Structure formats: C-alpha cells, structure tokens
Short mmCIF file of C-alpha atoms and ligand atoms in Angstrom, two decimals:
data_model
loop_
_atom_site.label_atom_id
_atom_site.label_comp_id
_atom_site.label_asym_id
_atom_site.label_seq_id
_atom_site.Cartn_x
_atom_site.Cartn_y
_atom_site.Cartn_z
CA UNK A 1 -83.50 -89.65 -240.47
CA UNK A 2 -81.65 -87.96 -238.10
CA UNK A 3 -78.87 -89.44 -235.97
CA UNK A 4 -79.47 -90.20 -232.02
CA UNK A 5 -76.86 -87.42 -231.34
CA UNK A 6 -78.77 -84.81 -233.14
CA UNK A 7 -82.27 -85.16 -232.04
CA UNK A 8 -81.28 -85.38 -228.65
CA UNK A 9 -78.70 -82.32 -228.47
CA UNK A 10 -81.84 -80.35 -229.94
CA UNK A 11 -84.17 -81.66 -227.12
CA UNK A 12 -81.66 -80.69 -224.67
CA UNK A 13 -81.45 -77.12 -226.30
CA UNK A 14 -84.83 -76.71 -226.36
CA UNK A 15 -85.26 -77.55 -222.49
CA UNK A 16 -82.26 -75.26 -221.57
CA UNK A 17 -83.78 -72.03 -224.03
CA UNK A 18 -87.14 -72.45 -222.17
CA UNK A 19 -85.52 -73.17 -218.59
CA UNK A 20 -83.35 -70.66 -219.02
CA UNK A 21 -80.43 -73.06 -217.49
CA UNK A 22 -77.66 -73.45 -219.87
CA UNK A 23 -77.16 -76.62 -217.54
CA UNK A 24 -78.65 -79.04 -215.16
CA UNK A 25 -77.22 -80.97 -212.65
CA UNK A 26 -79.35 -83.84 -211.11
CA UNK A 27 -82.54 -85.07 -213.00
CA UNK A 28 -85.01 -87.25 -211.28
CA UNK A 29 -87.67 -89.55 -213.21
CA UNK A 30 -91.08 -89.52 -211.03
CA UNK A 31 -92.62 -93.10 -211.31
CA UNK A 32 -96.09 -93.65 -209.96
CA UNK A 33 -97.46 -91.56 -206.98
CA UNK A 34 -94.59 -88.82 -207.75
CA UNK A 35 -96.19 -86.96 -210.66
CA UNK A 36 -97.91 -84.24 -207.71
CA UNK A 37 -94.23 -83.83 -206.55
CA UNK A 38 -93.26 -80.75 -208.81
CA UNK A 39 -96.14 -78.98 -207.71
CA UNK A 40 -94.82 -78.61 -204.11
CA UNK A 41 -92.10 -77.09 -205.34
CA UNK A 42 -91.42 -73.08 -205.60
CA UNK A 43 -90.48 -71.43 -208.72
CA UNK A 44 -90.63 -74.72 -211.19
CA UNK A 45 -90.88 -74.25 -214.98
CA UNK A 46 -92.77 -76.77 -216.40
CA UNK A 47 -92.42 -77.73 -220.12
CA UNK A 48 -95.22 -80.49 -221.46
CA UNK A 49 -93.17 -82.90 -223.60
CA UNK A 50 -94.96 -82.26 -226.53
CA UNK A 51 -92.97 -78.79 -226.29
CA UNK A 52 -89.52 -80.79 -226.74
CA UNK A 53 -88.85 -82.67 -229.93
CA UNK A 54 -88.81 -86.59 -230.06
CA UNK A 55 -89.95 -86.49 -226.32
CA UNK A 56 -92.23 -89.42 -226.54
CA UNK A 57 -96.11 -89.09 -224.70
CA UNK A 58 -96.35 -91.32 -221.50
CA UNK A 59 -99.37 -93.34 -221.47
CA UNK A 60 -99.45 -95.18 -217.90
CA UNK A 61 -101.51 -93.52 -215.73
CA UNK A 62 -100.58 -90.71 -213.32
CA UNK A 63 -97.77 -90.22 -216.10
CA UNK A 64 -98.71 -86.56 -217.24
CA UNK A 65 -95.93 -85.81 -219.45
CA UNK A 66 -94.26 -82.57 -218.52
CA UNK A 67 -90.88 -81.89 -217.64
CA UNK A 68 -89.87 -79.33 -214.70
CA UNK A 69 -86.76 -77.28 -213.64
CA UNK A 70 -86.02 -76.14 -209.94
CA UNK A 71 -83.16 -74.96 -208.26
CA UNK A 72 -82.89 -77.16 -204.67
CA UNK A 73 -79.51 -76.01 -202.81
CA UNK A 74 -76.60 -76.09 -204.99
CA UNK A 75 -78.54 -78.22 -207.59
CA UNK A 76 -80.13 -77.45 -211.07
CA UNK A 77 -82.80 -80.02 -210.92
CA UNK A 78 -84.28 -81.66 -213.93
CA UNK A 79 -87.88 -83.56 -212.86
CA UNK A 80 -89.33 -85.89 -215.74
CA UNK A 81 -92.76 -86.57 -214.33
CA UNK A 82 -93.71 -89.46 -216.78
CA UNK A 83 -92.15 -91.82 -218.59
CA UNK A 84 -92.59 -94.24 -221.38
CA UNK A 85 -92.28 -98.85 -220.59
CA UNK A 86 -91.55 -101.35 -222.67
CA UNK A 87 -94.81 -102.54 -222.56
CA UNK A 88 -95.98 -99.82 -224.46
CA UNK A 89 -94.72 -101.30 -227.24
CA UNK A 90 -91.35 -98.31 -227.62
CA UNK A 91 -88.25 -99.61 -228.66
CA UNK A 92 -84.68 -99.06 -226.87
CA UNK A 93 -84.12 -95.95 -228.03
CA UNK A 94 -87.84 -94.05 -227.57
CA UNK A 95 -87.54 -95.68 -223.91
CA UNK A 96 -84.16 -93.88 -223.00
CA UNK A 97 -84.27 -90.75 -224.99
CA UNK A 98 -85.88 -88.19 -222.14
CA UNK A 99 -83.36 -89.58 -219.85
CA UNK A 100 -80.34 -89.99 -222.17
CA UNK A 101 -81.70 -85.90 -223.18
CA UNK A 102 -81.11 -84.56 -219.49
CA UNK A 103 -77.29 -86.58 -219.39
CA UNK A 104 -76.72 -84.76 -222.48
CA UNK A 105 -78.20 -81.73 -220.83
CA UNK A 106 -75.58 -82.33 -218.04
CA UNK A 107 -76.67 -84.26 -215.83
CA UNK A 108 -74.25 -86.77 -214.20
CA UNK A 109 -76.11 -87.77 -211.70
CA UNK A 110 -79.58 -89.44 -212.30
CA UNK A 111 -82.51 -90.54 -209.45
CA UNK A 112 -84.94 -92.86 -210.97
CA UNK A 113 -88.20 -94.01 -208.84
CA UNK A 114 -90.77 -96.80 -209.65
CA UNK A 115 -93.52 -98.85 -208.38
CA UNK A 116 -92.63 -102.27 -207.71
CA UNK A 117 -93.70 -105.41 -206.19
CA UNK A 118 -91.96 -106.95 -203.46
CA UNK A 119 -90.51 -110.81 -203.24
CA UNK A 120 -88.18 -110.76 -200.52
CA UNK A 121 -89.25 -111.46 -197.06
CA UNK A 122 -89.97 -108.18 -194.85
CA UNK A 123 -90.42 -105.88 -197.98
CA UNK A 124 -94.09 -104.70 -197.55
CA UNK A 125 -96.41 -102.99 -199.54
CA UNK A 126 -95.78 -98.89 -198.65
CA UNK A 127 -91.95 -99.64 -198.17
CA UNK A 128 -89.46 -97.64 -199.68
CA UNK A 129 -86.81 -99.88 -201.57
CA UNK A 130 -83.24 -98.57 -201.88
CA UNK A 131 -82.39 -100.78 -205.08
CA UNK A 132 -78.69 -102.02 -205.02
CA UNK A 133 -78.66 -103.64 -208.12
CA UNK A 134 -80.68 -105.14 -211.02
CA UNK A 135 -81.26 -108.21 -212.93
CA UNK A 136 -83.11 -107.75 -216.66
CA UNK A 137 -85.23 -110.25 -217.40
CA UNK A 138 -86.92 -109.04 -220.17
CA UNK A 139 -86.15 -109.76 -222.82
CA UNK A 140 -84.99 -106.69 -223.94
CA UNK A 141 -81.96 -104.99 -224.29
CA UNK A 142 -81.62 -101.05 -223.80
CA UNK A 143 -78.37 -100.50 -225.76
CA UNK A 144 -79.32 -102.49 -228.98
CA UNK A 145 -78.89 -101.84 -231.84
CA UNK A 146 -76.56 -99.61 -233.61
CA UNK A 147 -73.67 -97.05 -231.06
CA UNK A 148 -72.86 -94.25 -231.07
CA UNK A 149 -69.38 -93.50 -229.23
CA UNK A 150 -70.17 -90.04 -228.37
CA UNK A 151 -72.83 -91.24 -225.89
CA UNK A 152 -70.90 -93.64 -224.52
CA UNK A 153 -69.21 -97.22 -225.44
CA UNK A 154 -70.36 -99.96 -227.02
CA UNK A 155 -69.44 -102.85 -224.20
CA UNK A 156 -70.35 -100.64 -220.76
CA UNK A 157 -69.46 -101.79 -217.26
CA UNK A 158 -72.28 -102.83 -215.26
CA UNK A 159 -70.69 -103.38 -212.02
CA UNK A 160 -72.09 -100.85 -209.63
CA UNK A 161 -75.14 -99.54 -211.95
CA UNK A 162 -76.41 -97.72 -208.85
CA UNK A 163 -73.17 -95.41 -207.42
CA UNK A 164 -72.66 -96.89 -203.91
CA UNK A 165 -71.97 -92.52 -202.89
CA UNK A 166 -74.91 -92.00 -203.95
CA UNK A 167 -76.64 -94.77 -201.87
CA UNK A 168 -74.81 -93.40 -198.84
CA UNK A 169 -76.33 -90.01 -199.59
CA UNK A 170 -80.17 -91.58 -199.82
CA UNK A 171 -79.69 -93.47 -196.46
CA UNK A 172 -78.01 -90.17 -194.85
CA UNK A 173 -81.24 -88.56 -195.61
CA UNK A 174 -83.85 -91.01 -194.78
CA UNK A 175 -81.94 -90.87 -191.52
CA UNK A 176 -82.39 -87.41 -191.35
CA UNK A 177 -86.21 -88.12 -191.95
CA UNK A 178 -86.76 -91.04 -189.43
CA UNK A 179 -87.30 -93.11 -192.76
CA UNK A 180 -86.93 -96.56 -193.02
CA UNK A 181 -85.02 -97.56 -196.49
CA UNK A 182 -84.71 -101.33 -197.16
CA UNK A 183 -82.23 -102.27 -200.00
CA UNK A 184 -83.01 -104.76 -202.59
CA UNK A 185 -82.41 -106.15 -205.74
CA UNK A 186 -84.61 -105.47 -208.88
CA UNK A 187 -85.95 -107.63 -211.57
CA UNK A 188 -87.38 -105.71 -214.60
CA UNK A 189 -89.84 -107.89 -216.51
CA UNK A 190 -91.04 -106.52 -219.52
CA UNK A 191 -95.08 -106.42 -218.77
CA UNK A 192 -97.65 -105.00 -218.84
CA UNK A 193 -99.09 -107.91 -217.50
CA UNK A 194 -98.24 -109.32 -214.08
CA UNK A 195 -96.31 -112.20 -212.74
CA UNK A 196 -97.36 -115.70 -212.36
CA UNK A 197 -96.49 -117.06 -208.95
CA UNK A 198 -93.91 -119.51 -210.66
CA UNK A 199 -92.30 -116.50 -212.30
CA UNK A 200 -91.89 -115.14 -208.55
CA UNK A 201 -90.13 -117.86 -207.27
CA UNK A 202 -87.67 -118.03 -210.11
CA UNK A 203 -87.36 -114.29 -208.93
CA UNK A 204 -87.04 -115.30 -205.22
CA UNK A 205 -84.56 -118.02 -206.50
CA UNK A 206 -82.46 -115.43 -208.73
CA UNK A 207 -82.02 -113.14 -206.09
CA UNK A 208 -84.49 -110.58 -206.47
CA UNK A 209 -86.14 -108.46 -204.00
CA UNK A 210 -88.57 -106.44 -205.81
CA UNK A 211 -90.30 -107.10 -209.00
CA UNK A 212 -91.27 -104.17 -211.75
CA UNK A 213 -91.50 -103.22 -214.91
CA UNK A 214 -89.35 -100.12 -215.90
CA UNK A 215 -86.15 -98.53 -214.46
CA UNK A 216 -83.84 -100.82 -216.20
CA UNK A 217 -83.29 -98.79 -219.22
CA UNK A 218 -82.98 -95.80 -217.59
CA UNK A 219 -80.24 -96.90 -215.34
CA UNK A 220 -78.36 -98.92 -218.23
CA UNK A 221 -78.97 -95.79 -220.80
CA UNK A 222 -77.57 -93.72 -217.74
CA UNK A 223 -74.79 -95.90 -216.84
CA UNK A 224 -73.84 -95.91 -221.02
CA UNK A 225 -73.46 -91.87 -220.93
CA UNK A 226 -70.93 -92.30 -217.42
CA UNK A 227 -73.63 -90.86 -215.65
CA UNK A 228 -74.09 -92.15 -211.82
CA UNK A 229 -77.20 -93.53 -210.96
CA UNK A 230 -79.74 -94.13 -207.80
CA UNK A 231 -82.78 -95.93 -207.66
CA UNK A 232 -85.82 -95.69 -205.19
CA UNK A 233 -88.85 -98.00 -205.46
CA UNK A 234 -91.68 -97.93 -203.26
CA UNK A 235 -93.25 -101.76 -202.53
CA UNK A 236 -97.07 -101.21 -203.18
CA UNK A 237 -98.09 -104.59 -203.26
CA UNK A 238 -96.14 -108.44 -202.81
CA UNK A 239 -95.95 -110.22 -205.68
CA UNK A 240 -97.73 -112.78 -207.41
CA UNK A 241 -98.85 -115.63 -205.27
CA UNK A 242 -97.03 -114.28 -201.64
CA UNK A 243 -100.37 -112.57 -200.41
CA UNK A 244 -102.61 -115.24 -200.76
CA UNK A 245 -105.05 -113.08 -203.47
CA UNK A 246 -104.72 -111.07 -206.95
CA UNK A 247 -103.16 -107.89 -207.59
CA UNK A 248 -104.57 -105.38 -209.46
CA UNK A 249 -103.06 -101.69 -211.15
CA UNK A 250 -105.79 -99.82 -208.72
CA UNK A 251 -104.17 -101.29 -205.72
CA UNK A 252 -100.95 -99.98 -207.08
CA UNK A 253 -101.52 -96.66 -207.88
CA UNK A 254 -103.72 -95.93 -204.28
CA UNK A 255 -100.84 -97.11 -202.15
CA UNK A 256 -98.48 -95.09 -204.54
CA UNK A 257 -100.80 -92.20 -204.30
CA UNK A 258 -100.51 -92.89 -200.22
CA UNK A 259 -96.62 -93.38 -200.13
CA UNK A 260 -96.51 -89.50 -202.02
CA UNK A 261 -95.96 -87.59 -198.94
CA UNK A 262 -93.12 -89.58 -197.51
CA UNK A 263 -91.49 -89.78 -200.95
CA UNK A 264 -91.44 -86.02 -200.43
CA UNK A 265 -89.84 -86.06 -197.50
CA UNK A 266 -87.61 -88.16 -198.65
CA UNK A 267 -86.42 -86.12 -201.50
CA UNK A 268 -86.57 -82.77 -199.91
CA UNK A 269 -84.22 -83.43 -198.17
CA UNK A 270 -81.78 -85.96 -200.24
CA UNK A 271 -82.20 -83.92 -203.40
CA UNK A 272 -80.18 -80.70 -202.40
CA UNK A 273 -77.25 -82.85 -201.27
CA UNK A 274 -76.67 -84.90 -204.11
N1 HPA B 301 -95.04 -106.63 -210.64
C1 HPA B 301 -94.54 -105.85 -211.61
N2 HPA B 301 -94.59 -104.54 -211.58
C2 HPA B 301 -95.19 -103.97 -210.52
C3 HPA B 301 -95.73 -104.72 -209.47
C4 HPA B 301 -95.66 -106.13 -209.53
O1 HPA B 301 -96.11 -106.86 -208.63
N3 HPA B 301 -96.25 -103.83 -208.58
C5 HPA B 301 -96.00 -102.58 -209.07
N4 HPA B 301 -95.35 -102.66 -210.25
#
C-alpha cells in the first residue's frame, strides 16, 4: 500500500490543480450547523471529496462532504465542510487525513468547530465555547500506530494544543461582533452514543467544560505537523443529567442550525485576520 506521505501529498495536489492555489493558508473544519457557511461566500470552488483521493465520505448528518477554497483578506482559505468521528468506526489515520492533507497543503494555522455539550456552570445551550484545552477520554489515540518523521515527531508537545495568539485573535473579533465567547475545556468521548449522568460528573470532576465527540484528532494530528490550532464549539444542549430530561441528535442539530448565523459573524470577521 502506499505510505501516509504519499497519498496525502497527492490529495493535496489534487486540491491545489483544481483550486488553482499552489498554497493555502488557514483551513477551517465546519462541524454541525456550519456546512451552509461556504455558500455565503463569493467566488468559492468547491471540490466533493470523492474528487480527492483517500478523502474519506462523512456520514453524520449536515456533513456533505465537499471541500471549498476562498480568498478572505490576506488569507487562502481551505473550508472542509464535513468530517469523519470515531464513532464511525475510522481508525487514526482515516480520521486525520483531510486535515493532516490541508497542513501538508500549507496550512499552519488550523480552526476546527464542533457541537458540544456543556458541563460547566453558565455554559448554555446556543453559547459559543472558545476551547482552551482538551482532555481525551476515549479511548483512542490519534497518533498510533506506526510515524512518520516527515509529518512530524513521534513524542509531540501537547502543552498549548490551541495557540494562545490565536485565541487572542478569536476574542478580538467576537469583540468586534458584540459576541459573547466563553472559554472551556473539552472532553472528547468516543460516541456515538451519549453520556450517562455519572460519566458527566467524572467530566465536571476532571475539569471539563464541554463534552463532544470529535475535534481531538484534528487538533492532536494538527499539533503533530507544527501546525497552530483554534477551536470553537457551540453548546447546543447541557449534558447528561444537568437539564433535568434526555437529549436527543434533533435537539442538536436545530440549535446548531440556529447558532449558523452568529457563527458567521463570527468568522467573517476573525477569518481574514488570522
Ligand atoms: N455529548 C457529546 N457530544 C455532543 C453533545 C453531548 O451532550 N452535544 C453535542 N455533541
């Protein structure tokens, strides 16, 4: 089979002959409620993922699978709208290649955004989460198995995952906005189902402020390849056992259909400054 290094220098060839970018600069995974984002965008290319090689097909829903390149201010923007979890049953490196494809593709900074549920006290379902670190839980490591120096080393630093510059930048803009951002700590859990309320408060009791089930391989794959990282989650429910009833995925996806427009905002006017 072919190595890691291959496949994904060809993916990132691919996306830069039908781009028409040699390079890219920023690239931003769209979690739940983002996937309309590209659209409000002028002058995007779109590529499906089928188009580029080993791109696996996302299967959550409002994960459509298509990859799009804009220029916003000085920036050569990479948007994955889609991405692949755990749950679905990928291993490491299936989870990380699209992202570990636009590092390679060059870019060194990387904007990942999720659905999450929230544990600490005053995070609230339609909040906007600035995560400052992470804690994996899962299970499940993103770097195992065998390495390949060229991507990055095998022992990586995990002291500031998410690049404190870049956290400056996302509260500069939701400043400019009139946004709030809280700042919390996420737990990745493995899924697909959700927590119990005795796995919350462990999570309460770890440290966590937001519970979720991706982003963690992104960031670690990122943080492997020396690329900086920030992380945005948007609270659409509380977790297991703090609001009194059940949660279910439809709850999820409406408020992250209803948090779109503000994560808009948001990045219209952080993503040019990055
Ligand atoms: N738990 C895990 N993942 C989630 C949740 C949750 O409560 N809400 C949205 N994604």
């Amino acid at each position: 089979m072919t190595g890691l290094h291959e496949r994904l220098t060809r993916a990132a060839d691919v996306i830069a002959r039908r781009t028409g970018r040699d390079r890219h600069d920023v690239v931003v995974v769209l979690g739940s409620g983002l996937g309309g984002y590209p659209q409000t965008l002028h002058d995007a290319v779109a590529i499906p993922y089928e188009d580029i090689p080993d791109f696996p097909a996302p299967g959550a829903p409002g994960h459509s699978g298509t990859a799009y390149s804009v220029e916003l201010g000085a920036n050569r923007v990479l948007l994955l709208s889609g991405r692949v979890h755990a749950y679905e049953g990928y291993p490491p490196e299936v989870l990380t290649f699209a992202l570990r494809t636009a590092v390679l593709a060059g870019c060194r900074k990387v904007v990942l955004t999720n659905a999450s549920g929230g544990c600490a006290e005053g995070i609230e379902p339609g909040d906007l989460v600035l995560i400052t670190d992470h804690i994996n839980l899962s299970g499940v490591s993103p770097l195992k198995g065998d390495n390949d120096e060229r991507l990055g080393p095998r022992f990586p630093d995990m002291t500031d995952v998410y690049t404190p510059s870049l956290r400056d930048k996302a509260r500069a803009a939701a400043a400019e906005v009139g946004m709030t951002l809280r700042e919390g700590v996420y737990l990745w859990w493995h899924g697909p189902m959700f927590e119990t309320p005795a796995e919350i408060r462990m999570a309460i009791a770890l440290g966590a402020s937001l519970v979720g089930m991706s982003t963690v391989p992104e960031a670690t794959a990122a943080r492997h390849m020396g690329a900086q990282v920030l992380a945005i989650s948007l609270c659409t429910n509380r977790a297991a056992g703090l609001a009194g009833r059940r949660i279910t995925a439809e709850e999820v996806i409406e408020c992250a259909d209803r948090a779109a427009a503000r994560f808009r905002d948001l990045f219209d006017a952080l993503l040019p400054t990055l």
